Coordinates of C-alpha atoms and ligand atoms in Angstrom, one line a residue:
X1 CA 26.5 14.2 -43.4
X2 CA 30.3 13.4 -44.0
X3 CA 32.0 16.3 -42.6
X4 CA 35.5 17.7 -44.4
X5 CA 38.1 16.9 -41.7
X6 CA 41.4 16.8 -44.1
X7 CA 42.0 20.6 -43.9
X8 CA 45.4 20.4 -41.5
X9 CA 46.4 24.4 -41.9
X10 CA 43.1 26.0 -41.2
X11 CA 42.6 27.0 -37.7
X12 CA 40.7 25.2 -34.7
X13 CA 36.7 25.7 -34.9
X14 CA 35.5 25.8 -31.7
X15 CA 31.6 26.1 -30.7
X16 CA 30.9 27.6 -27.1
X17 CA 27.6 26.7 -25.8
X18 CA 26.3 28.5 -23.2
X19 CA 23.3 28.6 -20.8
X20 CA 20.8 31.0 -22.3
X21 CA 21.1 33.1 -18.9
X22 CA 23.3 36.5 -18.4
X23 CA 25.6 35.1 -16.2
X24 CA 26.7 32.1 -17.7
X25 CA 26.6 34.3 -21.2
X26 CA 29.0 36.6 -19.9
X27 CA 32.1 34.0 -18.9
X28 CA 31.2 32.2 -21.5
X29 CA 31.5 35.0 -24.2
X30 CA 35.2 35.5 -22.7
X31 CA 36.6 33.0 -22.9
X32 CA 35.3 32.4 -26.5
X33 CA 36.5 36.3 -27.2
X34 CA 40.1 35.1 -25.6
X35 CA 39.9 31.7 -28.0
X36 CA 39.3 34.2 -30.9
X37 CA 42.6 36.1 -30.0
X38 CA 44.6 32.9 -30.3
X39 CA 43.3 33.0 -33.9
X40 CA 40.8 30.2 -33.3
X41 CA 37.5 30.2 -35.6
X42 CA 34.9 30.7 -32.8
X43 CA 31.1 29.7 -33.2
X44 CA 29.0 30.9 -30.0
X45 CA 25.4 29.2 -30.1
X46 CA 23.1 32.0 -28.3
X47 CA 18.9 31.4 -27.7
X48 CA 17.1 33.0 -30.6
X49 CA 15.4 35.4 -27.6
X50 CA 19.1 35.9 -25.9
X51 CA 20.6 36.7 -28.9
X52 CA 18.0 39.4 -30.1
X53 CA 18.7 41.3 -26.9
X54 CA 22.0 41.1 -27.3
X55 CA 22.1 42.9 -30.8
X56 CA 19.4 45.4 -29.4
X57 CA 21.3 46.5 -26.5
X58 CA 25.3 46.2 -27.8
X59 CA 27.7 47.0 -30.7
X60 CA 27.4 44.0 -32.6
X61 CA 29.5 45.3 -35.7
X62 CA 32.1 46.5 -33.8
X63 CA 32.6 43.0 -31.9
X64 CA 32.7 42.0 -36.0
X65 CA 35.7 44.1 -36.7
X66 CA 37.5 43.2 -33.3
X67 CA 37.1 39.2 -33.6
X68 CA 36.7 38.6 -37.3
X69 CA 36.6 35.0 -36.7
X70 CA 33.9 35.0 -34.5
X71 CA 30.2 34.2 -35.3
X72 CA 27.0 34.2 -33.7
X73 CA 24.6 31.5 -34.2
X74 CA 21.1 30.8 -32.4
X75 CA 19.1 28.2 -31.6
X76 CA 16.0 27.5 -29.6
X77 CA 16.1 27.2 -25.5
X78 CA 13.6 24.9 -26.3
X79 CA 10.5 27.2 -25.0
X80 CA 7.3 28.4 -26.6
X81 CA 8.4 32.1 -28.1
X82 CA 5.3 33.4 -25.8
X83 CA 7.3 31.6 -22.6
X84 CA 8.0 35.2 -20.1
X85 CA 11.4 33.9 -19.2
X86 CA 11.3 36.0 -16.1
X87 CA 11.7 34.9 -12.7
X88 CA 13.1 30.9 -12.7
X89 CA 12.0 30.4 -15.5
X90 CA 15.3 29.1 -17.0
X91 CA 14.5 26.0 -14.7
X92 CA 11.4 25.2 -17.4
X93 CA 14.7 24.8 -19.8
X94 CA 15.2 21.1 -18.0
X95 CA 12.2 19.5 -18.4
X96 CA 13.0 16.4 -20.8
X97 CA 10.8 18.0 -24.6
X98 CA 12.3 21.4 -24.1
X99 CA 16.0 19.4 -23.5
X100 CA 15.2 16.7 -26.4
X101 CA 14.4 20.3 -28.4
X102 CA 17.9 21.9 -27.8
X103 CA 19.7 18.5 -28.1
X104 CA 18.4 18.6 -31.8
X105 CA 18.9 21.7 -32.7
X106 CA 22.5 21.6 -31.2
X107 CA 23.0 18.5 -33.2
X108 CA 22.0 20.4 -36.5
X109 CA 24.2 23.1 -36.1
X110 CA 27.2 21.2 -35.7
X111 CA 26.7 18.5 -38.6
X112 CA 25.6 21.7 -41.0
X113 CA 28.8 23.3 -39.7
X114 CA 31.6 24.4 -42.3
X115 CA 34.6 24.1 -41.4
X116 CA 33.3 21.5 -39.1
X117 CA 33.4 21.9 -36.0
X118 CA 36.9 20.5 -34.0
X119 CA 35.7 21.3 -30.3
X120 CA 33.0 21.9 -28.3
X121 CA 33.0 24.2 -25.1
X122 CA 29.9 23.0 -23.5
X123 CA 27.9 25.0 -20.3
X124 CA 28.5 22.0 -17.8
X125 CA 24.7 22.7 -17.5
X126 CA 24.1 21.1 -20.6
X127 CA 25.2 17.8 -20.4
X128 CA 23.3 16.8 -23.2
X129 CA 26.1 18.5 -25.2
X130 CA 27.8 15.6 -24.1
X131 CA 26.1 13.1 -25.9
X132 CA 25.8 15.1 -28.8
X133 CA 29.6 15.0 -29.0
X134 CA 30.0 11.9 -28.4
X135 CA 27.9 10.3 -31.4
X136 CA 29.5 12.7 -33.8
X137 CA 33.1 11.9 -32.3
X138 CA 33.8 15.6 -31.6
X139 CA 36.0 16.5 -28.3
X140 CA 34.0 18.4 -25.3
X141 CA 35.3 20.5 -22.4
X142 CA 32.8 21.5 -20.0
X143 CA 32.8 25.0 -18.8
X144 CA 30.9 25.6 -15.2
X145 CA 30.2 28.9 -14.4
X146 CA 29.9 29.0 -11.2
X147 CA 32.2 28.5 -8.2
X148 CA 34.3 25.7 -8.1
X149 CA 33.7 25.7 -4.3
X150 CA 30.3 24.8 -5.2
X151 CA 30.5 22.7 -8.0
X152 CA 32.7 20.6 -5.0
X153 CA 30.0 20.8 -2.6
X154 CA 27.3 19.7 -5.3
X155 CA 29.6 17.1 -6.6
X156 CA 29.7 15.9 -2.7
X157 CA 26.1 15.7 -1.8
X158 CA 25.5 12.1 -2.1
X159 CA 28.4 12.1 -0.2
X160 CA 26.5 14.3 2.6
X161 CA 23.5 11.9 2.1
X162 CA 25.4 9.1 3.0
X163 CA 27.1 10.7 5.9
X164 CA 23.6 11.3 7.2
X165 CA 24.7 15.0 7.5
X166 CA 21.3 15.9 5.2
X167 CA 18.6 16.2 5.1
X168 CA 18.4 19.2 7.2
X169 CA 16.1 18.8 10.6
X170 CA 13.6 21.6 10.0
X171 CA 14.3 22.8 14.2
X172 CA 17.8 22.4 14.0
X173 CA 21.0 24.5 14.5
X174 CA 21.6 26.1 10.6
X175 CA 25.3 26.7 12.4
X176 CA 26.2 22.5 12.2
X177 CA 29.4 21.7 10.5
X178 CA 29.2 19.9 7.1
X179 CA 32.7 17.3 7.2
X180 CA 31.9 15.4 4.7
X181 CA 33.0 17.5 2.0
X182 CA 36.4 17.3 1.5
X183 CA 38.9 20.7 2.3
X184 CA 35.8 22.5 3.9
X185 CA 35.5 20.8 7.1
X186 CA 36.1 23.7 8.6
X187 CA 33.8 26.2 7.7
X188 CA 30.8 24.8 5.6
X189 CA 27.6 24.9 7.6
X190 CA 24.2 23.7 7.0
X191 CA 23.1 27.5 6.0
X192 CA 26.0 27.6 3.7
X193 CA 24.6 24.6 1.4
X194 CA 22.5 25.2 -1.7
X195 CA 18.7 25.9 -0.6
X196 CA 17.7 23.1 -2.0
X197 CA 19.6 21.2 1.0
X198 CA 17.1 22.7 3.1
X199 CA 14.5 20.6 1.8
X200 CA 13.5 17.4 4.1
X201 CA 13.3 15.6 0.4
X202 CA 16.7 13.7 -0.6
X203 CA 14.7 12.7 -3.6
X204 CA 14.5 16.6 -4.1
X205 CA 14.4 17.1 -8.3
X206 CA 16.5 20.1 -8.8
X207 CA 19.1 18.1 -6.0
X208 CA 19.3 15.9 -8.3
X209 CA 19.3 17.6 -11.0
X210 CA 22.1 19.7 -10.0
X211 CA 24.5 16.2 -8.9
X212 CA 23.4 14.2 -12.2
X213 CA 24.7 17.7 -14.0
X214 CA 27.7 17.8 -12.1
X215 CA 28.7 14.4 -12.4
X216 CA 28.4 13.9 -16.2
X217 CA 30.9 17.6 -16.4
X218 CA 33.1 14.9 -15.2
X219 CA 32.9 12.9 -17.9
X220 CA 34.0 15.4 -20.5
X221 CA 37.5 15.5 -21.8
X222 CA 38.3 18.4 -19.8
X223 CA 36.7 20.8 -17.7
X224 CA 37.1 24.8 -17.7
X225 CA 36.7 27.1 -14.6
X226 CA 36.3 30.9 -13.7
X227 CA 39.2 30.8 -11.1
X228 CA 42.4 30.8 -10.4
X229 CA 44.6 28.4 -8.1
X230 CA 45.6 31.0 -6.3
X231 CA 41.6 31.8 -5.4
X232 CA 40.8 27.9 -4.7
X233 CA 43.8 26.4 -5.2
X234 CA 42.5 23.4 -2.3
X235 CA 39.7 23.0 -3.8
X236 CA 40.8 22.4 -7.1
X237 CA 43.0 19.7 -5.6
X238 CA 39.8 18.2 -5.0
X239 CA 38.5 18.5 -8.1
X240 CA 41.5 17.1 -9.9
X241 CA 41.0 14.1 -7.9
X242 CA 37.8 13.0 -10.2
X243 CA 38.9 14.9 -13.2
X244 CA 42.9 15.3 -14.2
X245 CA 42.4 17.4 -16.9
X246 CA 41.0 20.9 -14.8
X247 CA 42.0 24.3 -16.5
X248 CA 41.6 27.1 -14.1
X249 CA 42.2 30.5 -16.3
X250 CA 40.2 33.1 -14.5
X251 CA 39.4 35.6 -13.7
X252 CA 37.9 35.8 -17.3
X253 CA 37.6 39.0 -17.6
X254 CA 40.6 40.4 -15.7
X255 CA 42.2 37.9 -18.2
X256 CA 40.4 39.3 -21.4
X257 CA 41.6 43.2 -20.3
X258 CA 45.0 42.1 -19.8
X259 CA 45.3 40.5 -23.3
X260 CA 43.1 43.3 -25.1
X261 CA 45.5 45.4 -23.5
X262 CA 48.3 43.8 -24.8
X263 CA 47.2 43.7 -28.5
X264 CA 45.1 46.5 -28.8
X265 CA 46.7 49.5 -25.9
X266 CA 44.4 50.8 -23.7
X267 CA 42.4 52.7 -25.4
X268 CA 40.2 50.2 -26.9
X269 CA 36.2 50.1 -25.9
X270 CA 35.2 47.9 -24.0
X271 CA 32.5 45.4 -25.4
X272 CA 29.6 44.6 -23.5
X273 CA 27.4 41.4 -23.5
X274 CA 24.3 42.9 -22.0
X275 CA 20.9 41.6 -22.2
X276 CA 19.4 45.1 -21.0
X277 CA 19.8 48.6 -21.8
X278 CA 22.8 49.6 -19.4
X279 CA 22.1 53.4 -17.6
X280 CA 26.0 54.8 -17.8
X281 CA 24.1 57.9 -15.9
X282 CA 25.3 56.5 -13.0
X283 CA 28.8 57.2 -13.8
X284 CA 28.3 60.7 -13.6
X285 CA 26.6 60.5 -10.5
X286 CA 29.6 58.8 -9.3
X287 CA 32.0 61.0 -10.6
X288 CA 30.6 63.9 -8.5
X289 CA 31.3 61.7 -5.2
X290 CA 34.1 61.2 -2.8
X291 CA 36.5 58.6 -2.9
X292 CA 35.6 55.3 -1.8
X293 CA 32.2 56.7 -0.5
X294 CA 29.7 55.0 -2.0
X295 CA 28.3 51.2 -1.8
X296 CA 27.3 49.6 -4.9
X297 CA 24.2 47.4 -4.5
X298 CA 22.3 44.5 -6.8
X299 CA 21.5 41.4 -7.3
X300 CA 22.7 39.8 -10.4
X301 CA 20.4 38.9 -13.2
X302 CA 17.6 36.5 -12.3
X303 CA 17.2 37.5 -8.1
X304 CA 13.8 39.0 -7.4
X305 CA 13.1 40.8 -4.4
X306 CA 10.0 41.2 -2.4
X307 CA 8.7 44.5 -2.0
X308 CA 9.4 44.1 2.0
X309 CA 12.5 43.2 1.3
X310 CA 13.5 46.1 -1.1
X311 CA 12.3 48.5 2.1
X312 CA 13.9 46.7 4.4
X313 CA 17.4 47.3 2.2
X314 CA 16.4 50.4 1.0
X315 CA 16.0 51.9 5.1
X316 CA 19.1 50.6 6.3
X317 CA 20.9 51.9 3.2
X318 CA 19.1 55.0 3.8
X319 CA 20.0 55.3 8.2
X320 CA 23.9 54.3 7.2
X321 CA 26.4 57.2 7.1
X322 CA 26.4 56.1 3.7
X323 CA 25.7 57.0 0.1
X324 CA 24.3 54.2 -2.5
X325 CA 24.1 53.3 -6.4
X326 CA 21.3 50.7 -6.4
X327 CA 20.3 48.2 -9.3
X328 CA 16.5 47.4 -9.5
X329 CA 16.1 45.6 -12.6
X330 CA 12.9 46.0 -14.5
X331 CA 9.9 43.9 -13.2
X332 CA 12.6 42.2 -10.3
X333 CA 10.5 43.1 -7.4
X334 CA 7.5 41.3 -6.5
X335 CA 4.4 42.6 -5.5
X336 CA 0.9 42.9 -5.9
X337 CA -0.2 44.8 -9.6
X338 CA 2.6 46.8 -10.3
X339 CA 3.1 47.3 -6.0
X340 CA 6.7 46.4 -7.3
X341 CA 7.3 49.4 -9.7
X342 CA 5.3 51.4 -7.7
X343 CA 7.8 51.4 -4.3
X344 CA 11.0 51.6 -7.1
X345 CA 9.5 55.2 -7.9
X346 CA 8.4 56.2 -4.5
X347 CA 12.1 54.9 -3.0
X348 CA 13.9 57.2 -5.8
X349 CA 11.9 60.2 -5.4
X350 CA 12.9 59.1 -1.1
X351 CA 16.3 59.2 -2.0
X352 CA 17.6 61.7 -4.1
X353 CA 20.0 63.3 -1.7
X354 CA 21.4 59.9 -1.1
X355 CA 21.4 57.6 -3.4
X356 CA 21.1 56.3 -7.0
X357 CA 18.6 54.4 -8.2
X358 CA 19.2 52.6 -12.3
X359 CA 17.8 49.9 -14.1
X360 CA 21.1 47.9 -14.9
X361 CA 24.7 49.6 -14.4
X362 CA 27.7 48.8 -16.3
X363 CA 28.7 47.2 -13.4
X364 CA 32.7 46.4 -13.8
X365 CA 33.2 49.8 -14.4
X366 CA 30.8 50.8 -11.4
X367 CA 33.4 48.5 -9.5
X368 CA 36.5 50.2 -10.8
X369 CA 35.1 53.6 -10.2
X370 CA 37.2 55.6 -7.7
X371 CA 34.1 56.5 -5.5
X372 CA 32.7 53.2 -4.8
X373 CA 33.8 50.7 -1.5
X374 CA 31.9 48.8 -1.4
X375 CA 29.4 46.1 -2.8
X376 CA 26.4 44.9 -1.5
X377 CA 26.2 41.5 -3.9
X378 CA 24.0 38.3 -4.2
X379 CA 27.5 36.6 -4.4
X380 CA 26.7 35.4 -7.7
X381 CA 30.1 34.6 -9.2
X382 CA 30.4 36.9 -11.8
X383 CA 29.7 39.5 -9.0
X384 CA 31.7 37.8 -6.7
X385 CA 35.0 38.0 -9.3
X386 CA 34.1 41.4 -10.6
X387 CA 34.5 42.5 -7.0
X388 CA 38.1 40.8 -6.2
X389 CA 39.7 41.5 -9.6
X390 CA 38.8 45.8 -8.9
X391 CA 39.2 45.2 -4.5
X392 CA 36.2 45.8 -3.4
X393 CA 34.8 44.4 0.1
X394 CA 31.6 42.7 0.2
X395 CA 28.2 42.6 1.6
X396 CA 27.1 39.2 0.9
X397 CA 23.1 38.6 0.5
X398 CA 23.4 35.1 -1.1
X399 CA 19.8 34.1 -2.9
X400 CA 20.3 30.8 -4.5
X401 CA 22.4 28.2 -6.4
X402 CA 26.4 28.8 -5.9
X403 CA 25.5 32.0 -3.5
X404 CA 25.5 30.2 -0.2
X405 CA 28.8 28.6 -0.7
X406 CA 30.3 32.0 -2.1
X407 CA 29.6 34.3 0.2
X408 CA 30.7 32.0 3.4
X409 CA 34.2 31.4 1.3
X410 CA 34.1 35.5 0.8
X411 CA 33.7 36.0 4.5
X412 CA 34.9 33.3 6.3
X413 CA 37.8 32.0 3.9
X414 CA 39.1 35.2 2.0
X415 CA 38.4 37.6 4.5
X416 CA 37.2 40.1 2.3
X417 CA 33.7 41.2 3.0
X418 CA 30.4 40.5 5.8
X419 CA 27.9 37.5 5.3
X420 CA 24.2 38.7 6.2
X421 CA 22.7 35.3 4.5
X422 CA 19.1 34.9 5.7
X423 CA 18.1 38.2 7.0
X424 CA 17.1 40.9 5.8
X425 CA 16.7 43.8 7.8
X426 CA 17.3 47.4 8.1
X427 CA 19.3 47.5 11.6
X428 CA 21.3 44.7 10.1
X429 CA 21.9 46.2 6.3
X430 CA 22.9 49.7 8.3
X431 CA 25.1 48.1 10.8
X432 CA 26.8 45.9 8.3
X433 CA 26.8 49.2 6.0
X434 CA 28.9 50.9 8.0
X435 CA 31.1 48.0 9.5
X436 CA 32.4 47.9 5.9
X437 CA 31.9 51.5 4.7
X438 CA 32.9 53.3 7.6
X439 CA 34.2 51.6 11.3
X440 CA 36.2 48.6 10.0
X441 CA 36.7 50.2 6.4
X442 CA 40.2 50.2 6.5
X443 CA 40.8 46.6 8.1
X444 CA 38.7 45.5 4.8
X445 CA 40.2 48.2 2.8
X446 CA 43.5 46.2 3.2
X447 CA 42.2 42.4 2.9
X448 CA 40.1 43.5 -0.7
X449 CA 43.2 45.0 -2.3
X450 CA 45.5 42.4 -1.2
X451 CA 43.6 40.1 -2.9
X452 CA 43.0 41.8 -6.2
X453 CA 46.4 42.4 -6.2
X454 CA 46.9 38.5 -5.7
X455 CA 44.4 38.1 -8.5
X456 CA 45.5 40.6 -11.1
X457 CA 49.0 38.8 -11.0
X458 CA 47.6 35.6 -12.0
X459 CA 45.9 36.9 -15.1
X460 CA 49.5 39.1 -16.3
X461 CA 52.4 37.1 -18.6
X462 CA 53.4 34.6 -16.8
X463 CA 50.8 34.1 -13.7
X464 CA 49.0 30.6 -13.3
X465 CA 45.8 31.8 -15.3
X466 CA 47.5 33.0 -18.1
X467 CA 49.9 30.2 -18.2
X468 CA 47.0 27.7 -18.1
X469 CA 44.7 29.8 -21.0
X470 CA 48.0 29.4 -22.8
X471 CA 48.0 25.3 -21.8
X472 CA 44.0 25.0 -22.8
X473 CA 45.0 26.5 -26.0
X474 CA 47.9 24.5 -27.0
X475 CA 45.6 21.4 -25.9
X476 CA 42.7 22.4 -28.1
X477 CA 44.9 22.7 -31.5
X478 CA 46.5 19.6 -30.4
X479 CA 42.7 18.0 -29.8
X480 CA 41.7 19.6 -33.1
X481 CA 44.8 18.2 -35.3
X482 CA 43.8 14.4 -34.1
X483 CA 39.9 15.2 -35.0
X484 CA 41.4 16.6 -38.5
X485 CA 43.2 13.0 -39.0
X486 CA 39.6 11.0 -38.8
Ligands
UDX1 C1 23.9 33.3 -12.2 C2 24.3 32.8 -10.8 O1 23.7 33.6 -9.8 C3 25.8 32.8 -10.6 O2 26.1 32.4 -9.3 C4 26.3 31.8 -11.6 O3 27.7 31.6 -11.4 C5 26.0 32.3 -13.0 O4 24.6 32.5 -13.1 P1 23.6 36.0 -11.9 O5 22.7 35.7 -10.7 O6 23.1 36.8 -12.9 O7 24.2 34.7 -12.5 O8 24.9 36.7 -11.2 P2 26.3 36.9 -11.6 O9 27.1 35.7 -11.8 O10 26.9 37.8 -10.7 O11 26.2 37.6 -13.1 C6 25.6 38.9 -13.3 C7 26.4 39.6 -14.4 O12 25.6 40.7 -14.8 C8 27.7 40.2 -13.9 O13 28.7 39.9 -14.8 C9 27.5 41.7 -13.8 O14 28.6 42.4 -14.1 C10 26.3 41.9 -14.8 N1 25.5 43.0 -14.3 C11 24.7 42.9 -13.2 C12 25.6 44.2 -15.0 O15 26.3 44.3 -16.0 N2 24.8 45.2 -14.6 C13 24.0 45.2 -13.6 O16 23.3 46.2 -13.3 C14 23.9 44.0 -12.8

């Protein structure tokens, strides 16, 4: 279909496409929220499945009246409707039908689109967007969500291979120095990698999944990034070496408050982009509690925990001189028929005098809550910013993907929290509990809040994220003018 490009005075129509998963949903969301302020037309493609959660569980209306330019459309993820989606499921997404699925449907949406569509913010984990935009002459930026420390270290690993620093001896020291990956020679270790390097397999599929991803993100126009240079400045040195055009505007949603702020006071609500029902109970548990007293723990989104492991957490929360607010998502711990659910019950009955058991917290105002210090995190990035942005030291218990690399740059690099990768037991969660809560809390204390305040800056008028949201935005009307012309 011949799409109407001759409109000059209407504004930019940009699509965002994310991931159909919570964390890549939730970065994604913001920045497309942040486009909207601008006074761009926004399209954000959700799964059919993601996007009936979302209405069920938030204030869809009132996101309405706050963007009016902003739509919601859906379109398959490319599995059966029956498909669980729990566990790693999303990795069922990549096999080639359910792709070749979401490829067409992605295709349909933007030649049916009016005004048509002048940019496309793609998830850099869809680089069939890519193509899409290519045969129908549209500009893409690629938006990764995750760390650009480890999009660098996945971008490397053929690099690694041909170093002969992988694969990984099964016997040997997990402690060896990585050099072959440019501005971490220093501190990345074999442990630190994504699991998947712990496979003896090169020829590993999601390995290579993973670099073929990264690689084409290169080859969009531009590429977007939940940092700021003041967080990963070297490393987006590194990354500007393969791709000029980098825009580092994070983080997103320290960036979102500050603008919200600006236009609206402070008094507006805050929107959520939950995909479960979020237990705000837990605030007035909180509210009752000392300052700086309590240690926030979960896990993200998509980590699953063993039932073992959930006792081994939940005794060395319990033997710390510590109080906890822990996250067990529904059907996240794994056990034998309904074992899982069963131990969730047993632990909060256990607990009462101690802790706080919910199904899903509103976590970033958990984090900005007076009484907690501390978070005990699966590094995922959202986590991992959500922490910085309100100064809160760390507990790292990295799980998978971009988790490894984070929560060795959290300890090792920024200083500002504990790495227990690869354990997981009591004596070590209550040690590491109270190193953070209690014996070393004001050494970490200082380090967290030094670096939020490093990071809040960068997000006000005139700091390097909000200059470069301000850059991306000039770039994208200029982008969208030349498509207009065609
Ligand atoms: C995944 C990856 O782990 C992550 O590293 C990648 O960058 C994005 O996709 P996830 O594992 O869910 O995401 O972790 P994370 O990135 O931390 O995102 C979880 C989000 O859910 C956070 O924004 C957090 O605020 C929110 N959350 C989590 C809640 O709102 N309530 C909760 O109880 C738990």
């Amino acid at each position: 279909m011949e799409q109407d490009r001759s409109s000059q005075s209407r504004p930019p129509h940009v699509l965002v496409f994310p991931l159909p998963l919570q964390g890549h949903i939730n970065s994604m969301i913001k920045l497309a929220e942040l486009l909207a302020i601008a006074g761009f037309k926004l399209t954000f493609l959700n799964s059919h499945h993601n996007h009936e959660r979302l209405v069920k569980f938030n204030n869809i209306a009132a996101h309405s009246e706050r963007y009016p330019g902003f739509q919601f459309k859906t379109i398959t993820d490319g599995l059966p409707l029956n498909h669980p989606r729990s566990g790693s499921w999303f990795l069922d997404m990549f096999e080639d039908t359910m792709e070749l699925k979401m490829k067409e449907s992605l295709r349909e949406v933007l030649v049916n689109s009016s005004p048509p569509v002048d940019c496309i913010i793609g998830d850099g984990f869809l680089g069939f967007a890519l193509d899409v935009a290519k045969e129908l002459g549209i500009p893409i930026i690629f938006f990764r969500t995750s760390s650009p420390c480890c999009f660098w270290v996945y971008h490397s690993i053929p690099d690694i291979i041909q170093a002969g620093e992988l694969p990984i001896n099964g016997s040997e020291d997990m402690d060896r120095l990585i050099t072959t990956v440019p501005g971490m020679e220093t501190y990345l270790r074999c442990r630190d990698l994504p699991t998947f390097c712990r496979k003896l397999d090169i020829e590993d599929s999601s390995m290579k999944l993973v670099v073929k991803q990264t690689r084409k993100s290169l080859q969009a126009d531009a590429l977007i990034l939940n940092t700021a240079e003041e967080l990963d400045g070297p490393i987006l040195s590194q990354i500007r070496t393969k791709c000029p055009r980098v825009y580092a505007v994070g983080p997103l949603h320290a960036q979102l408050n500050t603008r919200l702020n600006a236009k609206h006071g402070e008094s507006y609500d805050h929107f959520s982009n939950t995909l479960w029902e979020v237990d705000k109970s837990c605030i007035f548990w909180l509210n009752k509690q000392p300052n700086r007293s309590v240690i926030y723990v979960s896990f993200g989104s998509i980590t699953s925990t063993s039932r073992e492991q959930l006792v081994e957490l939940w005794y060395g929360l319990l033997n710390s001189k510590t109080k906890f607010l822990l996250v067990v998502r529904p059907n996240s711990v794994i056990g034998k028929d309904g074992e899982g659910e069963d131990v969730v019950m047993e632990l909060m009955e256990k607990s009462k005098d101690r802790g706080y058991i919910v199904n899903w917290a509103p976590q970033e105002a958990v984090l900005n809550h007076p009484a907690i210090g501390g978070f005990f995190t699966h590094n995922g990035w959202n986590s991992t910013l959500e922490s910085i942005v309100a100064g809160v030291p760390m507990i790292c218990w990295p799980q998978f993907a971009d988790q490894h690399v984070n929560s060795r740059v959290v300890s090792e690099v920024w200083k500002i929290g504990l790495d227990m990768k690869d354990v997981c037991d009591s004596k070590i969660v209550e040690k590491m509990v109270n190193d953070v809560m209690v014996d070393r809390k004001e050494e970490f204390a200082k380090s967290a809040s030094e670096m939020a305040k490093v990071t809040n800056q960068c997000v006000n008028v005139g700091g390097s994220s909000y200059s470069n949201l301000d850059c991306l935005i000039e770039d994208i009307r200029i982008m969208s003018l030349k498509t207009h012309k065609k």
